[in-house]
PDB file of C-alpha atoms in Angstrom:
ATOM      1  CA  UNK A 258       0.000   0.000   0.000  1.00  0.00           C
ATOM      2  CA  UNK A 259       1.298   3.567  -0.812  1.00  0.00           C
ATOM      3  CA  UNK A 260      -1.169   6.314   0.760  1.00  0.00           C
ATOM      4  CA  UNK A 261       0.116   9.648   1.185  1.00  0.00           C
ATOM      5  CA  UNK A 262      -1.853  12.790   3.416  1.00  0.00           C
ATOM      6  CA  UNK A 263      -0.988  16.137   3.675  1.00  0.00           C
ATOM      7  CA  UNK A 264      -2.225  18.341   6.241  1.00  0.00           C
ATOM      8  CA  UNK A 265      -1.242  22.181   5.799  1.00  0.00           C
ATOM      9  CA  UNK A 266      -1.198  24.377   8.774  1.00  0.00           C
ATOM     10  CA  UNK A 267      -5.081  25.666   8.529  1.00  0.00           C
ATOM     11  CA  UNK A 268      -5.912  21.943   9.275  1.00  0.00           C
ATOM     12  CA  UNK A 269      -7.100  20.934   5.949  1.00  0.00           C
ATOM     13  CA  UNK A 270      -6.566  17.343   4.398  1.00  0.00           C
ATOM     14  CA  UNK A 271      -5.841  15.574   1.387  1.00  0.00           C
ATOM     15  CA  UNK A 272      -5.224  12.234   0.685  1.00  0.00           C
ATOM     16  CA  UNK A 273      -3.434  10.756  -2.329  1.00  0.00           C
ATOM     17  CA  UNK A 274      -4.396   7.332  -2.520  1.00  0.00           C
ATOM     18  CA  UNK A 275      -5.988   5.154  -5.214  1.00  0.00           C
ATOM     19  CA  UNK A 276      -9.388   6.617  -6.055  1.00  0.00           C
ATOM     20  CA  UNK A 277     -10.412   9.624  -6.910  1.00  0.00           C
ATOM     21  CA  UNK A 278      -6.976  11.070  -6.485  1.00  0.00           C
ATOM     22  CA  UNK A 279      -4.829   8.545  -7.675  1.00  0.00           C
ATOM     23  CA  UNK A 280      -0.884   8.454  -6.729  1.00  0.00           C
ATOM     24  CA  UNK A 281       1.186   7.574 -10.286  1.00  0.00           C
ATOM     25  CA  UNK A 282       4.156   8.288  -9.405  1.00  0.00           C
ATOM     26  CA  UNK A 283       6.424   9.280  -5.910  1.00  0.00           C
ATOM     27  CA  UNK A 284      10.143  10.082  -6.072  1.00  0.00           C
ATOM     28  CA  UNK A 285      12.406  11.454  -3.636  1.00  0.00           C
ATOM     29  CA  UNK A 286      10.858   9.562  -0.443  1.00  0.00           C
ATOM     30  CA  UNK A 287      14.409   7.548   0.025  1.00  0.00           C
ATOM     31  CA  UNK A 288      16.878   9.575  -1.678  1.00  0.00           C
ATOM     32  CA  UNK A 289      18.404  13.013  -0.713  1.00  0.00           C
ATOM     33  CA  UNK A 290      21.330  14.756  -1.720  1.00  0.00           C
ATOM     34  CA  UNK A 291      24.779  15.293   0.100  1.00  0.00           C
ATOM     35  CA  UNK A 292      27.246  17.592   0.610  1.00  0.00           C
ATOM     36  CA  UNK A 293      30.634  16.079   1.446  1.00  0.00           C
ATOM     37  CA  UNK A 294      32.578  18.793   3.609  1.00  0.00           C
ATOM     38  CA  UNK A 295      36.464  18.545   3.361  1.00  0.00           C
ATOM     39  CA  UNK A 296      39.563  20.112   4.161  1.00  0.00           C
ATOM     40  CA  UNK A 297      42.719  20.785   2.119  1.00  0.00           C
ATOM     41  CA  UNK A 298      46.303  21.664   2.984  1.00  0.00           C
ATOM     42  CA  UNK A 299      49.323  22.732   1.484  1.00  0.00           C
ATOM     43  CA  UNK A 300      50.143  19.758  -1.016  1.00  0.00           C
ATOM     44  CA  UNK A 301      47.938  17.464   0.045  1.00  0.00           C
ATOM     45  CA  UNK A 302      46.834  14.673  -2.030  1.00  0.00           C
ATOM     46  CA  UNK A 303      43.618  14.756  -2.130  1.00  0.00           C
ATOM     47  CA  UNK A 304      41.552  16.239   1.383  1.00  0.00           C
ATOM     48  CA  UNK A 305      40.311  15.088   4.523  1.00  0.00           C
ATOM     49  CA  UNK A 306      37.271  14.301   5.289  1.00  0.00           C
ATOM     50  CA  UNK A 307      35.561  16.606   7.513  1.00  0.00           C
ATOM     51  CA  UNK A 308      31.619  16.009   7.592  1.00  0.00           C
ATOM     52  CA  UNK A 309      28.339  14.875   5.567  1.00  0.00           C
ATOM     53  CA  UNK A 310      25.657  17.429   4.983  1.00  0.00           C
ATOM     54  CA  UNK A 311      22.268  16.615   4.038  1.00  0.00           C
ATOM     55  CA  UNK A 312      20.237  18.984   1.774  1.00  0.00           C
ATOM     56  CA  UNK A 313      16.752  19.380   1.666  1.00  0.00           C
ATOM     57  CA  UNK A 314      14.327  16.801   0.375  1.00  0.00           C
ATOM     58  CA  UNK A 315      12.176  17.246  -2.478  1.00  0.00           C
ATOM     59  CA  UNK A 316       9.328  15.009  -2.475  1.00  0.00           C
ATOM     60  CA  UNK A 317       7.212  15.116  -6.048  1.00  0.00           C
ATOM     61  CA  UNK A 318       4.026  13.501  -6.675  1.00  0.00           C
ATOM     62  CA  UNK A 319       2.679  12.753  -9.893  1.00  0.00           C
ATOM     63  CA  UNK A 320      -1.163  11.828 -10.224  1.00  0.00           C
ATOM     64  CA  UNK A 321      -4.097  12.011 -11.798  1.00  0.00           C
ATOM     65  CA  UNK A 322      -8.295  13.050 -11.033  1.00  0.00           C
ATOM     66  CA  UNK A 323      -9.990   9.856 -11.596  1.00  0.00           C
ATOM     67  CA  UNK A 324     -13.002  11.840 -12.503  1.00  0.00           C
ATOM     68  CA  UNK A 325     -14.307  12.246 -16.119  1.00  0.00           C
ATOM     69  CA  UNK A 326     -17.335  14.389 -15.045  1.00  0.00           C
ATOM     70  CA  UNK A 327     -15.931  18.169 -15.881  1.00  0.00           C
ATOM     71  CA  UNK A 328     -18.012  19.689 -12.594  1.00  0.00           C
ATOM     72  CA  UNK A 329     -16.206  16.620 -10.537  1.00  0.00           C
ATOM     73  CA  UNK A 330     -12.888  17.313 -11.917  1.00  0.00           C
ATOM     74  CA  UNK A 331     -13.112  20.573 -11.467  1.00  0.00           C
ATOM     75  CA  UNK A 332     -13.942  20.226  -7.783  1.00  0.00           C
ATOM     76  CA  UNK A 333     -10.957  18.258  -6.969  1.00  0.00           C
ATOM     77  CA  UNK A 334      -8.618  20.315  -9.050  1.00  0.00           C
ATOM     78  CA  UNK A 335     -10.020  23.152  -6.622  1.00  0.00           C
ATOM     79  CA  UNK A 336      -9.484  21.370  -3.658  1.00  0.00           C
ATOM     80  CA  UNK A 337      -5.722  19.804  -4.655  1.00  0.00           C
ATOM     81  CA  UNK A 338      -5.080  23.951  -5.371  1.00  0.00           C
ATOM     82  CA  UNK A 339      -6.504  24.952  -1.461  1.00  0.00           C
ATOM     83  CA  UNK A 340      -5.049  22.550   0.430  1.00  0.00           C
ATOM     84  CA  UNK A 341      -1.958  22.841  -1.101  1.00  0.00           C
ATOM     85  CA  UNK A 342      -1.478  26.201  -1.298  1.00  0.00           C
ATOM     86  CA  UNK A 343       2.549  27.547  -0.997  1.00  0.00           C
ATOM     87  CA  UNK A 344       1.582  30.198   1.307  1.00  0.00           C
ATOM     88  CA  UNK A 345       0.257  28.069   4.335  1.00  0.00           C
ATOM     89  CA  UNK A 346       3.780  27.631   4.726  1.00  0.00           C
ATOM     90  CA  UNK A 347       4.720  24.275   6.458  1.00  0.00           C
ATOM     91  CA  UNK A 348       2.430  21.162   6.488  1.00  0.00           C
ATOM     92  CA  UNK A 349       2.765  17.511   7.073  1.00  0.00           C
ATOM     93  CA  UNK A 350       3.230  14.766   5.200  1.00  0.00           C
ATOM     94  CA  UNK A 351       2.320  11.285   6.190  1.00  0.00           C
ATOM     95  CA  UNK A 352       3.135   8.351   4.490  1.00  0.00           C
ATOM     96  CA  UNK A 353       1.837   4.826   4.714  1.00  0.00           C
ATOM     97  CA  UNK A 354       3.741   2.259   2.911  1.00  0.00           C
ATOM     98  CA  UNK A 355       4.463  -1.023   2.549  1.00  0.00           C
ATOM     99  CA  UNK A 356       2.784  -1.622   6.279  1.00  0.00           C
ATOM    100  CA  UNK A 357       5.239   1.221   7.748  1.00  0.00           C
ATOM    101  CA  UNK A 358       3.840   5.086   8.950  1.00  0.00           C
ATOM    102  CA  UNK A 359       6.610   8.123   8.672  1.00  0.00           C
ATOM    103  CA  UNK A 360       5.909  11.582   8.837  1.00  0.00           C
ATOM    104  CA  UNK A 361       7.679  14.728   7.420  1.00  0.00           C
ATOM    105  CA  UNK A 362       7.463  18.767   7.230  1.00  0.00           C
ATOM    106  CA  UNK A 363       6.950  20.718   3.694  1.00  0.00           C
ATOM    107  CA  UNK A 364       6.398  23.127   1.984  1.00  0.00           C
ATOM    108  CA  UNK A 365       5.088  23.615  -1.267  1.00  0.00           C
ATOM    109  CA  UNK A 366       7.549  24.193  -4.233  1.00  0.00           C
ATOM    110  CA  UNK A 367       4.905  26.513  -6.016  1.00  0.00           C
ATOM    111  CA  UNK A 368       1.284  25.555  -6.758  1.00  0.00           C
ATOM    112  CA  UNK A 369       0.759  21.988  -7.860  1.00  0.00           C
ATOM    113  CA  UNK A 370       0.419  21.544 -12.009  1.00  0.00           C
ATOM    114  CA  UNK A 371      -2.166  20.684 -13.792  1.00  0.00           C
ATOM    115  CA  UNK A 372      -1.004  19.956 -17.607  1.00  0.00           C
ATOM    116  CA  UNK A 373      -3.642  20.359 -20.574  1.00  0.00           C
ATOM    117  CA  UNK A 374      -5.454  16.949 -20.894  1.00  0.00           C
ATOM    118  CA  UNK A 375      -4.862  16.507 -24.413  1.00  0.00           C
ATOM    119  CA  UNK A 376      -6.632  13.381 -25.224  1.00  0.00           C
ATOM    120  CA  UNK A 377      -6.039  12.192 -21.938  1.00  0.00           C
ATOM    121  CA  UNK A 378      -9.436  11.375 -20.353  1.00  0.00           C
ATOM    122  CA  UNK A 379      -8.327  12.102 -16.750  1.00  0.00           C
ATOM    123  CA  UNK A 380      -6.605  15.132 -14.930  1.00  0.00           C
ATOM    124  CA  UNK A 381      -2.787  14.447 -14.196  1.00  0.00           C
ATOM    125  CA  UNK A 382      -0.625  16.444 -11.924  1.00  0.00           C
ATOM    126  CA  UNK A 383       2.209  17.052 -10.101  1.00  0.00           C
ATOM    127  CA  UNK A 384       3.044  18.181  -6.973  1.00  0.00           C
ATOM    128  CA  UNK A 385       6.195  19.077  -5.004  1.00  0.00           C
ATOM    129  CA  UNK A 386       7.363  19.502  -1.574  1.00  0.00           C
ATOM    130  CA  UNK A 387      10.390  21.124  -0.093  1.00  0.00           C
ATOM    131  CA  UNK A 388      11.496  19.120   3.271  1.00  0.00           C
ATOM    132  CA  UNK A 389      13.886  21.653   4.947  1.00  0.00           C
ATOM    133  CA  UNK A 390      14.333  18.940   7.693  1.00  0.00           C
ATOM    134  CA  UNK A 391      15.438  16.110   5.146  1.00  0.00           C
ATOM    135  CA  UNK A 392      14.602  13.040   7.830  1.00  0.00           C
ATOM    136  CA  UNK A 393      11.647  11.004   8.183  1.00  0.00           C
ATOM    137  CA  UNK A 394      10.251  10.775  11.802  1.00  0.00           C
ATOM    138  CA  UNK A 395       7.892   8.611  13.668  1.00  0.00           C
ATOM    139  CA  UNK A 396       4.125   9.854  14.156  1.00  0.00           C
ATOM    140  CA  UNK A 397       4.628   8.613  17.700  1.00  0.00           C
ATOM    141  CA  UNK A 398       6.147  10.442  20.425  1.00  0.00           C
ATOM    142  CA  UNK A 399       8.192   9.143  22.792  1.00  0.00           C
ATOM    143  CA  UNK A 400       7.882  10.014  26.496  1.00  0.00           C
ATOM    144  CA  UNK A 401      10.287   9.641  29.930  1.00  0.00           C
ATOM    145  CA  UNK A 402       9.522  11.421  33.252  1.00  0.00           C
ATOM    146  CA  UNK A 403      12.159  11.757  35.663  1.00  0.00           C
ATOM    147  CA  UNK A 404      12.010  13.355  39.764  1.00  0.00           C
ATOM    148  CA  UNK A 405      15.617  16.014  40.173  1.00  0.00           C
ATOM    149  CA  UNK A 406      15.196  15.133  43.995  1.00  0.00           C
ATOM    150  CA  UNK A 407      14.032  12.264  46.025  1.00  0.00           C
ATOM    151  CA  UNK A 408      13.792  13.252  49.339  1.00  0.00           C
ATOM    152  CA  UNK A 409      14.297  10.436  52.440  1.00  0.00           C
ATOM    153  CA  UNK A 410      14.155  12.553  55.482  1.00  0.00           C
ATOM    154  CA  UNK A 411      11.570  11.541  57.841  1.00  0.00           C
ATOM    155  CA  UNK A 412      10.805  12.454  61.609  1.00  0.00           C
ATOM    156  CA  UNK A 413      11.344  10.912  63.995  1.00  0.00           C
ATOM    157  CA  UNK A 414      14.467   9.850  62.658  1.00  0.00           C
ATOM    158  CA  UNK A 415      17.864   8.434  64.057  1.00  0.00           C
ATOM    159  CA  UNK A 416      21.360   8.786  62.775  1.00  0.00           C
ATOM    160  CA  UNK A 417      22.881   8.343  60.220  1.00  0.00           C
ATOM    161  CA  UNK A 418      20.263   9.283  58.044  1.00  0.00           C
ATOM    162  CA  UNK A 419      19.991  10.725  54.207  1.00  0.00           C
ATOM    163  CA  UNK A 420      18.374  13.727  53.673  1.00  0.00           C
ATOM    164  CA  UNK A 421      17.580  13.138  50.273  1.00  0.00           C
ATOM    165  CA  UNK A 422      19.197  11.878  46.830  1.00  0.00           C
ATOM    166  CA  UNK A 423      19.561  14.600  44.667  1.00  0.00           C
ATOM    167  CA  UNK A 424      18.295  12.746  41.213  1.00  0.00           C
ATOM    168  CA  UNK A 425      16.990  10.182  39.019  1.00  0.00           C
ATOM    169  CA  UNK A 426      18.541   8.659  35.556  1.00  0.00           C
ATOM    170  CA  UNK A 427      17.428   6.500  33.092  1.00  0.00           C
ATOM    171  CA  UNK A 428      18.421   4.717  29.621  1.00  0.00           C
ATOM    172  CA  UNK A 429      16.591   5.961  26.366  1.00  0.00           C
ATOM    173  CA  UNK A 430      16.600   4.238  23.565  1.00  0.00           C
ATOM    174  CA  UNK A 431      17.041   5.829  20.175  1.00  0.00           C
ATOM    175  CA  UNK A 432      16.108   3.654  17.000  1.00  0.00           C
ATOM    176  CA  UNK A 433      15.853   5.934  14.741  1.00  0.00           C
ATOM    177  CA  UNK A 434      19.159   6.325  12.015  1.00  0.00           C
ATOM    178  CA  UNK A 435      20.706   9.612  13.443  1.00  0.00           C
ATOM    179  CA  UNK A 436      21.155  11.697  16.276  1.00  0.00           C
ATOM    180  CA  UNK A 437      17.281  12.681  17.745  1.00  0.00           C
ATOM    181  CA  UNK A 438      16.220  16.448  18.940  1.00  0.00           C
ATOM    182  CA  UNK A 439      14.515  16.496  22.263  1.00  0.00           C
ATOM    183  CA  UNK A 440      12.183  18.769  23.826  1.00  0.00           C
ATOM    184  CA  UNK A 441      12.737  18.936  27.929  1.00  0.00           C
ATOM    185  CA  UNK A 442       9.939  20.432  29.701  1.00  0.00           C
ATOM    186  CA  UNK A 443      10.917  21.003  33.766  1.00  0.00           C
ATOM    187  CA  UNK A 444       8.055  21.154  36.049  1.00  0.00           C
ATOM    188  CA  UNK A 445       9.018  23.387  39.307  1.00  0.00           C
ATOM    189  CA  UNK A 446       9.252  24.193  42.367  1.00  0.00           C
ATOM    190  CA  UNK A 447      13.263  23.436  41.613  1.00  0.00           C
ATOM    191  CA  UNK A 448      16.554  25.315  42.076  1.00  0.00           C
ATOM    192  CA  UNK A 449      19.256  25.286  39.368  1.00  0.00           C
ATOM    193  CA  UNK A 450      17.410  22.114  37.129  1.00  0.00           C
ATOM    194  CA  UNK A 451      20.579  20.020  35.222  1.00  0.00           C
ATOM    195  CA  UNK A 452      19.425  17.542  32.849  1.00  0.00           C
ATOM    196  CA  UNK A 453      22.835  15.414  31.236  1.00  0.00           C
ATOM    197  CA  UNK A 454      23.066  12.839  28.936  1.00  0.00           C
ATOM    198  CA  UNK A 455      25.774  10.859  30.503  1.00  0.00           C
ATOM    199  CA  UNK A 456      26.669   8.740  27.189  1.00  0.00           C
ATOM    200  CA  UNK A 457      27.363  12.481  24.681  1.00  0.00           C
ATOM    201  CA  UNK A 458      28.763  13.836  28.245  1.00  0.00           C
ATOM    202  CA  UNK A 459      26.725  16.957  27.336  1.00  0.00           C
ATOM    203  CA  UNK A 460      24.357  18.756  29.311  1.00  0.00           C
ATOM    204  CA  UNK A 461      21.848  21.646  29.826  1.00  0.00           C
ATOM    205  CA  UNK A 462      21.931  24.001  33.099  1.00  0.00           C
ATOM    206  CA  UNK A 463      19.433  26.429  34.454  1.00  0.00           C
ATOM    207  CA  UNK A 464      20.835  29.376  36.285  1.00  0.00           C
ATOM    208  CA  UNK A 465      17.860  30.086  37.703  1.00  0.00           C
ATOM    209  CA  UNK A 466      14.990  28.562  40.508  1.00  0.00           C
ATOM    210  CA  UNK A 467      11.335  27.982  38.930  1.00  0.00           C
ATOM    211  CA  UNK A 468       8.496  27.901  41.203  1.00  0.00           C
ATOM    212  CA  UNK A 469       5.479  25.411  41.503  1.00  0.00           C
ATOM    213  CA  UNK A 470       3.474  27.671  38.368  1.00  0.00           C
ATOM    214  CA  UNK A 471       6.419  27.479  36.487  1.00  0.00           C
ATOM    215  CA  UNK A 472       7.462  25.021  33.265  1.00  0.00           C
ATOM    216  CA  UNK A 473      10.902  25.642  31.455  1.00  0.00           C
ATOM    217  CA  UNK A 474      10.625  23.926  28.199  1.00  0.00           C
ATOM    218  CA  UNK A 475      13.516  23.626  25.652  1.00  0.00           C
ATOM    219  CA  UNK A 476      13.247  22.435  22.131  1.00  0.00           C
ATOM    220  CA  UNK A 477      16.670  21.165  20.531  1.00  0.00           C
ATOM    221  CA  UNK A 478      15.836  20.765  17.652  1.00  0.00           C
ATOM    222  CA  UNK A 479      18.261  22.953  14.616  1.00  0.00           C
ATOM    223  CA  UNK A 480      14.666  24.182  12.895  1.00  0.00           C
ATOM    224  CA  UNK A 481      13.156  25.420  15.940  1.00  0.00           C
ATOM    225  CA  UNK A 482      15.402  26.014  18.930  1.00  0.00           C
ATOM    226  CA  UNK A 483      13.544  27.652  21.954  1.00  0.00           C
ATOM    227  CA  UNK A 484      14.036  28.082  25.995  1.00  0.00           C
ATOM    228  CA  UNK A 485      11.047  29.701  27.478  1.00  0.00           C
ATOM    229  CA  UNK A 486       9.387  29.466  30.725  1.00  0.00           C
ATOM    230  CA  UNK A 487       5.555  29.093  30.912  1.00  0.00           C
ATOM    231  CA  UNK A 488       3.091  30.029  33.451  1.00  0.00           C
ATOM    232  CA  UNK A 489      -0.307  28.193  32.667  1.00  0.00           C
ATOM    233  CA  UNK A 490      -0.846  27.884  28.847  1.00  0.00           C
ATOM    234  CA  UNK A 491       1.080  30.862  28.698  1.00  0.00           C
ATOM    235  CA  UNK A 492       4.816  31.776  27.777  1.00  0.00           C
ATOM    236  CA  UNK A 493       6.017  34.699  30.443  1.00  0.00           C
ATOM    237  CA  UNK A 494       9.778  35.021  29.259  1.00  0.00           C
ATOM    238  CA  UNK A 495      12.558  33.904  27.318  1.00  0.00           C
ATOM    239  CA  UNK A 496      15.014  32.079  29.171  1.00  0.00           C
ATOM    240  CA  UNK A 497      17.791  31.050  26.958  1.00  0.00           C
ATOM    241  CA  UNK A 498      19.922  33.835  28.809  1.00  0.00           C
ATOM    242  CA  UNK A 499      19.762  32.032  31.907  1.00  0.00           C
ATOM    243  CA  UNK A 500      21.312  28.858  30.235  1.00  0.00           C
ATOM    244  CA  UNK A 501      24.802  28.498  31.759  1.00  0.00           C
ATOM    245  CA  UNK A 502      27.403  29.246  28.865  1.00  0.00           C
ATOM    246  CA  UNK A 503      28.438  25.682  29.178  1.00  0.00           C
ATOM    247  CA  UNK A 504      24.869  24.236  27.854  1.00  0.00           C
ATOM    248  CA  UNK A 505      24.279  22.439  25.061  1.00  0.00           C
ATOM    249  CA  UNK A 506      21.385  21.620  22.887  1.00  0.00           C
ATOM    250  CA  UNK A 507      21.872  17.822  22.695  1.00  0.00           C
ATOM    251  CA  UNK A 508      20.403  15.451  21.009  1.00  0.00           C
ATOM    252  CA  UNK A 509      19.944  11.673  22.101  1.00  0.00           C
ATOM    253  CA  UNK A 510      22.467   9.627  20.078  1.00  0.00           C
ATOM    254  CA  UNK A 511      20.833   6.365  17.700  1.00  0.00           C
ATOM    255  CA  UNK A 512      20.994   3.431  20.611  1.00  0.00           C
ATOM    256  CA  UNK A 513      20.479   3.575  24.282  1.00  0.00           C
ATOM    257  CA  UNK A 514      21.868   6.968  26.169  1.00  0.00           C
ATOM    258  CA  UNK A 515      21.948   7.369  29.660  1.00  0.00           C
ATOM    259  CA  UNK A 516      20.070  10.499  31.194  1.00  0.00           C
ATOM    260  CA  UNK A 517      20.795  11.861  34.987  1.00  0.00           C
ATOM    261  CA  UNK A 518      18.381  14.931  36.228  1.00  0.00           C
ATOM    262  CA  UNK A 519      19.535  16.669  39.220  1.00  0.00           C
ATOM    263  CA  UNK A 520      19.069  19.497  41.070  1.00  0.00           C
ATOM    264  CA  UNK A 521      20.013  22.131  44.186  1.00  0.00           C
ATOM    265  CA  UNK A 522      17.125  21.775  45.510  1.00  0.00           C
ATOM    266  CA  UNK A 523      13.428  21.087  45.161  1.00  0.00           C
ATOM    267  CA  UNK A 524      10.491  18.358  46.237  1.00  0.00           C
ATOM    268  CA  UNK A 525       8.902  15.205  44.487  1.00  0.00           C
ATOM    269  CA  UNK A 526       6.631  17.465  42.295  1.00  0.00           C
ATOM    270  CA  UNK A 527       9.724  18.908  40.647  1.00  0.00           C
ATOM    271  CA  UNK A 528      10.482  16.610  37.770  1.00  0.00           C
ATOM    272  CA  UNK A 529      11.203  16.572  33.856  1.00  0.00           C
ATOM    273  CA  UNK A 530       9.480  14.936  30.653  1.00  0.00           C
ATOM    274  CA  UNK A 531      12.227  14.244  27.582  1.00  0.00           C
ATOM    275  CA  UNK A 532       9.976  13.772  24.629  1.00  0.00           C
ATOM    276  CA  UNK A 533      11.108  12.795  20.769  1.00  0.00           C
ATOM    277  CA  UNK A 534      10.715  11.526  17.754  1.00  0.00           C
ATOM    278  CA  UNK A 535      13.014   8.582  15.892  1.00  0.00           C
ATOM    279  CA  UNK A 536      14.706  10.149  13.005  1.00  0.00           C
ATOM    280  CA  UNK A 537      15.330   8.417   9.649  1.00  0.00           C
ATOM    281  CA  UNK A 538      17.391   8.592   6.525  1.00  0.00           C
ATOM    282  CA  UNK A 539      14.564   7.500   4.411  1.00  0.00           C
ATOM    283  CA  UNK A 540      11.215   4.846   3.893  1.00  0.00           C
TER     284      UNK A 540
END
């Protein structure tokens, strides 16, 4: 089965399927081009090898209107041109095939074409998308929760005793091909919040408390990095300036990475939620 929806960002859905709108052709789904990034001295032989750089994907689908009433066609031809209209900016694009689900974020590459029918009985068209984000991702999120302080001091008490352990860790699993962004959100009250991934050895520090009202929430990924703290539904301030200078936006590498959340201070309410997606090179 090949089924491909897109959803812009009003909501609105098409599907390209089998009948009436009829998928012919889809190219670009697995492949993606490369930039090779190198480095060359002084009479070198050749150059070394620095990094690969994925460009953009272009995804183009060609089709037809299996409709051979003119009012029908017509109708669909309008709706292919509304949903998928360039200025809506990003939309998604999920794909169903072969018994597997991905998703991916596009735009439009200009309206989608319609060429004269000729002798042709149905509609035919094409449509492209520009990926800026070149990997495929799961439609499922994934989810840990972890407590920055556990406390263990109880009255009446005798010595020794612990007054608390300052954190929690756990192993997530990535299985997607490459390294996956992660959005952090912190639940206070807690006092200087450090979430590390232990396996990378990097690590993100607040310089700053958060009270019981307040959420800091991070997003790593390179399309849409944010730090803000939220009150309710509602974002009251940028944070990233009270990142220590140290921090990094990581991402979780592909395979199992070990997470510790720790804090100065705070209670069993504080705790954090590490959210992503599994990243691939292709369907």
């Amino acid at each position: 089965m090949r089924r491909l929806t897109y959803e812009n960002a009003r909501g609105e859905r098409i599907v390209f399927y089998l009948s009436p709108i009829l998928i012919e052709s889809l190219t670009g789904i697995g492949e993606v081009d490369a930039d090779l990034q190198g480095q060359k001295s002084p009479y070198q032989d050749g150059e070394t090898h620095l990094d690969v750089i994925l460009q953009p994907r272009f995804i183009d689908l060609e089709g037809s209107i299996l409709k051979t009433d003119l009012r029908e066609m017509k109708a669909y031809r309008k709706h292919i041109l509304k949903v998928c209209n360039p200025k809506l900016g990003l939309g998604k694009i999920t794909l169903e095939l072969d018994g597997d689900t991905k998703e991916i974020f596009g735009v439009l590459d200009g309206t989608p074409s319609f060429p004269e029918r000729g002798r042709d009985v149905w509609q035919k068209f094409l449509i492209t998308w520009k990926c800026p984000d070149p990997y495929w991702r799961d439609p499922q999120e994934v989810s840990r929760a972890l407590r920055s302080y556990r406390g263990k001091f109880i009255l009446p008490t005798t010595f020794p005793f612990e007054l608390g352990i300052s954190g929690d860790s756990t192993i997530l699993y990535n299985g997607g091909d490459v390294d996956a962004p992660v959005t952090i959100d912190i639940q206070g009250p807690v006092t200087r919040p450090r979430v590390i991934n232990k396996t990378t050895g990097q690590f993100v520090i607040l310089n700053r408390s958060l009270s019981a009202d307040e959420v800091l929430h991070i997003n790593t990924n390179d399309q849409n990095k944010r730090v803000e703290i939220y009150r309710g539904a509602e974002t009251i301030e940028k944070a990233i300036g009270y990142l220590d200078h140290d921090s990094d936006f990581w991402k979780l590498e592909p395979g199992d990475n070990e997470i510790q959340y720790i804090a100065d201070a705070g209670n069993a309410d504080a705790i954090v939620a590490i959210a992503w997606h599994n990243h691939y090179l292709g369907m």
